Amino acid sequence: MYEKALWLEPNDFETNFNLGLFYYKFWKDHDKAIEYLRSGHDYEHNSTALYNIAYIYEEKGDLENA
């Protein structure tokens, strides 16, 4: 449903943010999660999105980007 929502409204922060969290929590796909979280942050600067991006980078062991 999130992907369909993005097809209809690709610039929606909440959809990008939630899809990023979904990729992280359920599919353990860190790269896709970061991609969607960054997209959401591009449309609406949000500290929670930045925190989650940093957290995922740290979990990946990429402290330079965290």
PDB file of N, CA and C in Angstrom:
ATOM      1  N   MET A   1       0.811  -1.192   0.000  1.00  0.00           N
ATOM      2  CA  MET A   1       0.000   0.000   0.000  1.00  0.00           C
ATOM      3  C   MET A   1       0.866   1.272   0.000  1.00  0.00           C
ATOM      4  N   TYR A   2       1.990   1.213   0.737  1.00  0.00           N
ATOM      5  CA  TYR A   2       2.874   2.385   0.746  1.00  0.00           C
ATOM      6  C   TYR A   2       3.435   2.658  -0.642  1.00  0.00           C
ATOM      7  N   GLU A   3       3.831   1.616  -1.344  1.00  0.00           N
ATOM      8  CA  GLU A   3       4.378   1.819  -2.690  1.00  0.00           C
ATOM      9  C   GLU A   3       3.322   2.382  -3.624  1.00  0.00           C
ATOM     10  N   LYS A   4       2.098   1.940  -3.483  1.00  0.00           N
ATOM     11  CA  LYS A   4       1.018   2.486  -4.299  1.00  0.00           C
ATOM     12  C   LYS A   4       0.773   3.950  -3.937  1.00  0.00           C
ATOM     13  N   ALA A   5       0.831   4.259  -2.646  1.00  0.00           N
ATOM     14  CA  ALA A   5       0.656   5.643  -2.211  1.00  0.00           C
ATOM     15  C   ALA A   5       1.765   6.534  -2.770  1.00  0.00           C
ATOM     16  N   LEU A   6       2.997   6.009  -2.819  1.00  0.00           N
ATOM     17  CA  LEU A   6       4.103   6.793  -3.383  1.00  0.00           C
ATOM     18  C   LEU A   6       3.934   7.000  -4.878  1.00  0.00           C
ATOM     19  N   TRP A   7       3.334   6.041  -5.536  1.00  0.00           N
ATOM     20  CA  TRP A   7       3.079   6.188  -6.970  1.00  0.00           C
ATOM     21  C   TRP A   7       2.116   7.363  -7.187  1.00  0.00           C
ATOM     22  N   LEU A   8       1.138   7.485  -6.287  1.00  0.00           N
ATOM     23  CA  LEU A   8       0.163   8.570  -6.400  1.00  0.00           C
ATOM     24  C   LEU A   8       0.721   9.910  -5.937  1.00  0.00           C
ATOM     25  N   GLU A   9       1.536   9.886  -4.891  1.00  0.00           N
ATOM     26  CA  GLU A   9       2.093  11.112  -4.304  1.00  0.00           C
ATOM     27  C   GLU A   9       3.539  10.861  -3.892  1.00  0.00           C
ATOM     28  N   PRO A  10       4.480  10.906  -4.861  1.00  0.00           N
ATOM     29  CA  PRO A  10       5.868  10.543  -4.568  1.00  0.00           C
ATOM     30  C   PRO A  10       6.581  11.490  -3.596  1.00  0.00           C
ATOM     31  N   ASN A  11       6.069  12.684  -3.398  1.00  0.00           N
ATOM     32  CA  ASN A  11       6.731  13.657  -2.534  1.00  0.00           C
ATOM     33  C   ASN A  11       6.184  13.679  -1.115  1.00  0.00           C
ATOM     34  N   ASP A  12       5.416  12.695  -0.740  1.00  0.00           N
ATOM     35  CA  ASP A  12       4.805  12.675   0.581  1.00  0.00           C
ATOM     36  C   ASP A  12       5.805  12.200   1.632  1.00  0.00           C
ATOM     37  N   PHE A  13       6.071  13.048   2.614  1.00  0.00           N
ATOM     38  CA  PHE A  13       7.039  12.710   3.654  1.00  0.00           C
ATOM     39  C   PHE A  13       6.634  11.471   4.429  1.00  0.00           C
ATOM     40  N   GLU A  14       5.421  11.450   4.943  1.00  0.00           N
ATOM     41  CA  GLU A  14       5.002  10.355   5.820  1.00  0.00           C
ATOM     42  C   GLU A  14       5.066   8.997   5.130  1.00  0.00           C
ATOM     43  N   THR A  15       4.698   8.941   3.881  1.00  0.00           N
ATOM     44  CA  THR A  15       4.742   7.671   3.159  1.00  0.00           C
ATOM     45  C   THR A  15       6.182   7.208   2.976  1.00  0.00           C
ATOM     46  N   ASN A  16       7.057   8.115   2.565  1.00  0.00           N
ATOM     47  CA  ASN A  16       8.475   7.763   2.420  1.00  0.00           C
ATOM     48  C   ASN A  16       9.063   7.334   3.757  1.00  0.00           C
ATOM     49  N   PHE A  17       8.760   8.079   4.805  1.00  0.00           N
ATOM     50  CA  PHE A  17       9.266   7.780   6.142  1.00  0.00           C
ATOM     51  C   PHE A  17       8.795   6.400   6.605  1.00  0.00           C
ATOM     52  N   ASN A  18       7.511   6.151   6.510  1.00  0.00           N
ATOM     53  CA  ASN A  18       6.966   4.871   6.968  1.00  0.00           C
ATOM     54  C   ASN A  18       7.465   3.700   6.135  1.00  0.00           C
ATOM     55  N   LEU A  19       7.623   3.897   4.842  1.00  0.00           N
ATOM     56  CA  LEU A  19       8.158   2.836   4.004  1.00  0.00           C
ATOM     57  C   LEU A  19       9.612   2.548   4.367  1.00  0.00           C
ATOM     58  N   GLY A  20      10.365   3.582   4.685  1.00  0.00           N
ATOM     59  CA  GLY A  20      11.738   3.389   5.145  1.00  0.00           C
ATOM     60  C   GLY A  20      11.797   2.575   6.423  1.00  0.00           C
ATOM     61  N   LEU A  21      10.928   2.889   7.369  1.00  0.00           N
ATOM     62  CA  LEU A  21      10.885   2.124   8.611  1.00  0.00           C
ATOM     63  C   LEU A  21      10.456   0.684   8.369  1.00  0.00           C
ATOM     64  N   PHE A  22       9.537   0.493   7.439  1.00  0.00           N
ATOM     65  CA  PHE A  22       9.077  -0.856   7.103  1.00  0.00           C
ATOM     66  C   PHE A  22      10.222  -1.685   6.539  1.00  0.00           C
ATOM     67  N   TYR A  23      10.976  -1.098   5.606  1.00  0.00           N
ATOM     68  CA  TYR A  23      12.125  -1.818   5.034  1.00  0.00           C
ATOM     69  C   TYR A  23      13.145  -2.163   6.114  1.00  0.00           C
ATOM     70  N   TYR A  24      13.315  -1.272   7.064  1.00  0.00           N
ATOM     71  CA  TYR A  24      14.283  -1.517   8.133  1.00  0.00           C
ATOM     72  C   TYR A  24      13.796  -2.607   9.093  1.00  0.00           C
ATOM     73  N   LYS A  25      12.608  -2.451   9.590  1.00  0.00           N
ATOM     74  CA  LYS A  25      12.113  -3.335  10.645  1.00  0.00           C
ATOM     75  C   LYS A  25      11.721  -4.724  10.157  1.00  0.00           C
ATOM     76  N   PHE A  26      11.064  -4.804   9.020  1.00  0.00           N
ATOM     77  CA  PHE A  26      10.504  -6.083   8.600  1.00  0.00           C
ATOM     78  C   PHE A  26      11.348  -6.820   7.571  1.00  0.00           C
ATOM     79  N   TRP A  27      11.976  -6.092   6.656  1.00  0.00           N
ATOM     80  CA  TRP A  27      12.762  -6.755   5.612  1.00  0.00           C
ATOM     81  C   TRP A  27      14.254  -6.667   5.866  1.00  0.00           C
ATOM     82  N   LYS A  28      14.659  -5.912   6.895  1.00  0.00           N
ATOM     83  CA  LYS A  28      16.072  -5.767   7.257  1.00  0.00           C
ATOM     84  C   LYS A  28      16.924  -5.314   6.071  1.00  0.00           C
ATOM     85  N   ASP A  29      16.337  -4.509   5.216  1.00  0.00           N
ATOM     86  CA  ASP A  29      17.035  -3.968   4.047  1.00  0.00           C
ATOM     87  C   ASP A  29      17.474  -2.544   4.389  1.00  0.00           C
ATOM     88  N   HIS A  30      18.678  -2.438   4.930  1.00  0.00           N
ATOM     89  CA  HIS A  30      19.168  -1.148   5.400  1.00  0.00           C
ATOM     90  C   HIS A  30      19.300  -0.124   4.280  1.00  0.00           C
ATOM     91  N   ASP A  31      19.773  -0.556   3.133  1.00  0.00           N
ATOM     92  CA  ASP A  31      19.998   0.391   2.038  1.00  0.00           C
ATOM     93  C   ASP A  31      18.686   0.986   1.531  1.00  0.00           C
ATOM     94  N   LYS A  32      17.666   0.152   1.364  1.00  0.00           N
ATOM     95  CA  LYS A  32      16.362   0.651   0.916  1.00  0.00           C
ATOM     96  C   LYS A  32      15.738   1.541   1.987  1.00  0.00           C
ATOM     97  N   ALA A  33      15.914   1.166   3.242  1.00  0.00           N
ATOM     98  CA  ALA A  33      15.374   1.976   4.334  1.00  0.00           C
ATOM     99  C   ALA A  33      15.974   3.370   4.308  1.00  0.00           C
ATOM    100  N   ILE A  34      17.281   3.442   4.160  1.00  0.00           N
ATOM    101  CA  ILE A  34      17.958   4.741   4.104  1.00  0.00           C
ATOM    102  C   ILE A  34      17.478   5.531   2.892  1.00  0.00           C
ATOM    103  N   GLU A  35      17.322   4.863   1.773  1.00  0.00           N
ATOM    104  CA  GLU A  35      16.863   5.531   0.549  1.00  0.00           C
ATOM    105  C   GLU A  35      15.508   6.212   0.768  1.00  0.00           C
ATOM    106  N   TYR A  36      14.566   5.496   1.354  1.00  0.00           N
ATOM    107  CA  TYR A  36      13.236   6.074   1.571  1.00  0.00           C
ATOM    108  C   TYR A  36      13.244   7.134   2.668  1.00  0.00           C
ATOM    109  N   LEU A  37      14.010   6.906   3.707  1.00  0.00           N
ATOM    110  CA  LEU A  37      14.094   7.913   4.763  1.00  0.00           C
ATOM    111  C   LEU A  37      14.714   9.207   4.235  1.00  0.00           C
ATOM    112  N   ARG A  38      15.733   9.089   3.393  1.00  0.00           N
ATOM    113  CA  ARG A  38      16.347  10.281   2.795  1.00  0.00           C
ATOM    114  C   ARG A  38      15.361  10.997   1.876  1.00  0.00           C
ATOM    115  N   SER A  39      14.612  10.220   1.099  1.00  0.00           N
ATOM    116  CA  SER A  39      13.609  10.832   0.223  1.00  0.00           C
ATOM    117  C   SER A  39      12.590  11.612   1.033  1.00  0.00           C
ATOM    118  N   GLY A  40      12.134  11.018   2.118  1.00  0.00           N
ATOM    119  CA  GLY A  40      11.187  11.723   2.970  1.00  0.00           C
ATOM    120  C   GLY A  40      11.782  12.984   3.540  1.00  0.00           C
ATOM    121  N   HIS A  41      13.027  12.906   3.978  1.00  0.00           N
ATOM    122  CA  HIS A  41      13.693  14.072   4.558  1.00  0.00           C
ATOM    123  C   HIS A  41      13.899  15.165   3.518  1.00  0.00           C
ATOM    124  N   ASP A  42      14.103  14.793   2.267  1.00  0.00           N
ATOM    125  CA  ASP A  42      14.264  15.787   1.200  1.00  0.00           C
ATOM    126  C   ASP A  42      13.000  16.642   1.032  1.00  0.00           C
ATOM    127  N   TYR A  43      11.843  16.038   1.283  1.00  0.00           N
ATOM    128  CA  TYR A  43      10.577  16.751   1.088  1.00  0.00           C
ATOM    129  C   TYR A  43      10.139  17.524   2.322  1.00  0.00           C
ATOM    130  N   GLU A  44      10.530  17.045   3.488  1.00  0.00           N
ATOM    131  CA  GLU A  44      10.181  17.722   4.735  1.00  0.00           C
ATOM    132  C   GLU A  44      11.298  17.455   5.736  1.00  0.00           C
ATOM    133  N   HIS A  45      12.090  18.449   5.996  1.00  0.00           N
ATOM    134  CA  HIS A  45      13.218  18.274   6.915  1.00  0.00           C
ATOM    135  C   HIS A  45      12.695  17.871   8.288  1.00  0.00           C
ATOM    136  N   ASN A  46      13.131  16.691   8.722  1.00  0.00           N
ATOM    137  CA  ASN A  46      12.585  16.105   9.933  1.00  0.00           C
ATOM    138  C   ASN A  46      13.700  15.456  10.732  1.00  0.00           C
ATOM    139  N   SER A  47      13.810  15.833  11.996  1.00  0.00           N
ATOM    140  CA  SER A  47      14.894  15.300  12.822  1.00  0.00           C
ATOM    141  C   SER A  47      14.728  13.808  13.101  1.00  0.00           C
ATOM    142  N   THR A  48      13.518  13.314  13.162  1.00  0.00           N
ATOM    143  CA  THR A  48      13.303  11.886  13.396  1.00  0.00           C
ATOM    144  C   THR A  48      13.809  11.069  12.220  1.00  0.00           C
ATOM    145  N   ALA A  49      13.612  11.558  11.016  1.00  0.00           N
ATOM    146  CA  ALA A  49      14.135  10.865   9.835  1.00  0.00           C
ATOM    147  C   ALA A  49      15.657  10.839   9.884  1.00  0.00           C
ATOM    148  N   LEU A  50      16.275  11.969  10.227  1.00  0.00           N
ATOM    149  CA  LEU A  50      17.737  12.013  10.318  1.00  0.00           C
ATOM    150  C   LEU A  50      18.256  11.067  11.399  1.00  0.00           C
ATOM    151  N   TYR A  51      17.574  11.024  12.534  1.00  0.00           N
ATOM    152  CA  TYR A  51      17.973  10.118  13.606  1.00  0.00           C
ATOM    153  C   TYR A  51      17.944   8.669  13.127  1.00  0.00           C
ATOM    154  N   ASN A  52      16.874   8.286  12.441  1.00  0.00           N
ATOM    155  CA  ASN A  52      16.758   6.912  11.955  1.00  0.00           C
ATOM    156  C   ASN A  52      17.816   6.584  10.914  1.00  0.00           C
ATOM    157  N   ILE A  53      18.130   7.530  10.051  1.00  0.00           N
ATOM    158  CA  ILE A  53      19.186   7.311   9.066  1.00  0.00           C
ATOM    159  C   ILE A  53      20.509   7.070   9.775  1.00  0.00           C
ATOM    160  N   ALA A  54      20.835   7.920  10.755  1.00  0.00           N
ATOM    161  CA  ALA A  54      22.082   7.764  11.504  1.00  0.00           C
ATOM    162  C   ALA A  54      22.110   6.443  12.253  1.00  0.00           C
ATOM    163  N   TYR A  55      20.994   6.060  12.845  1.00  0.00           N
ATOM    164  CA  TYR A  55      20.902   4.806  13.596  1.00  0.00           C
ATOM    165  C   TYR A  55      21.163   3.606  12.687  1.00  0.00           C
ATOM    166  N   ILE A  56      20.587   3.627  11.499  1.00  0.00           N
ATOM    167  CA  ILE A  56      20.768   2.511  10.561  1.00  0.00           C
ATOM    168  C   ILE A  56      22.215   2.449  10.085  1.00  0.00           C
ATOM    169  N   TYR A  57      22.803   3.609   9.783  1.00  0.00           N
ATOM    170  CA  TYR A  57      24.219   3.617   9.403  1.00  0.00           C
ATOM    171  C   TYR A  57      25.085   3.053  10.522  1.00  0.00           C
ATOM    172  N   GLU A  58      24.790   3.439  11.762  1.00  0.00           N
ATOM    173  CA  GLU A  58      25.562   2.929  12.889  1.00  0.00           C
ATOM    174  C   GLU A  58      25.409   1.411  13.008  1.00  0.00           C
ATOM    175  N   GLU A  59      24.197   0.929  12.826  1.00  0.00           N
ATOM    176  CA  GLU A  59      23.958  -0.506  12.892  1.00  0.00           C
ATOM    177  C   GLU A  59      24.710  -1.255  11.786  1.00  0.00           C
ATOM    178  N   LYS A  60      24.855  -0.607  10.640  1.00  0.00           N
ATOM    179  CA  LYS A  60      25.612  -1.212   9.530  1.00  0.00           C
ATOM    180  C   LYS A  60      27.101  -1.171   9.781  1.00  0.00           C
ATOM    181  N   GLY A  61      27.541  -0.406  10.780  1.00  0.00           N
ATOM    182  CA  GLY A  61      28.963  -0.254  11.058  1.00  0.00           C
ATOM    183  C   GLY A  61      29.607   0.881  10.277  1.00  0.00           C
ATOM    184  N   ASP A  62      28.793   1.694   9.628  1.00  0.00           N
ATOM    185  CA  ASP A  62      29.280   2.830   8.835  1.00  0.00           C
ATOM    186  C   ASP A  62      29.221   4.085   9.700  1.00  0.00           C
ATOM    187  N   LEU A  63      30.183   4.221  10.603  1.00  0.00           N
ATOM    188  CA  LEU A  63      30.163   5.333  11.541  1.00  0.00           C
ATOM    189  C   LEU A  63      30.452   6.674  10.877  1.00  0.00           C
ATOM    190  N   GLU A  64      31.125   6.669   9.761  1.00  0.00           N
ATOM    191  CA  GLU A  64      31.428   7.914   9.053  1.00  0.00           C
ATOM    192  C   GLU A  64      30.126   8.597   8.585  1.00  0.00           C
ATOM    193  N   ASN A  65      29.181   7.825   8.105  1.00  0.00           N
ATOM    194  CA  ASN A  65      27.897   8.400   7.642  1.00  0.00           C
ATOM    195  C   ASN A  65      26.888   8.550   8.758  1.00  0.00           C
ATOM    196  N   ALA A  66      27.111   7.853   9.867  1.00  0.00           N
ATOM    197  CA  ALA A  66      26.174   7.964  10.992  1.00  0.00           C
ATOM    198  C   ALA A  66      26.316   9.343  11.580  1.00  0.00           C
TER     199      ALA A  66
END
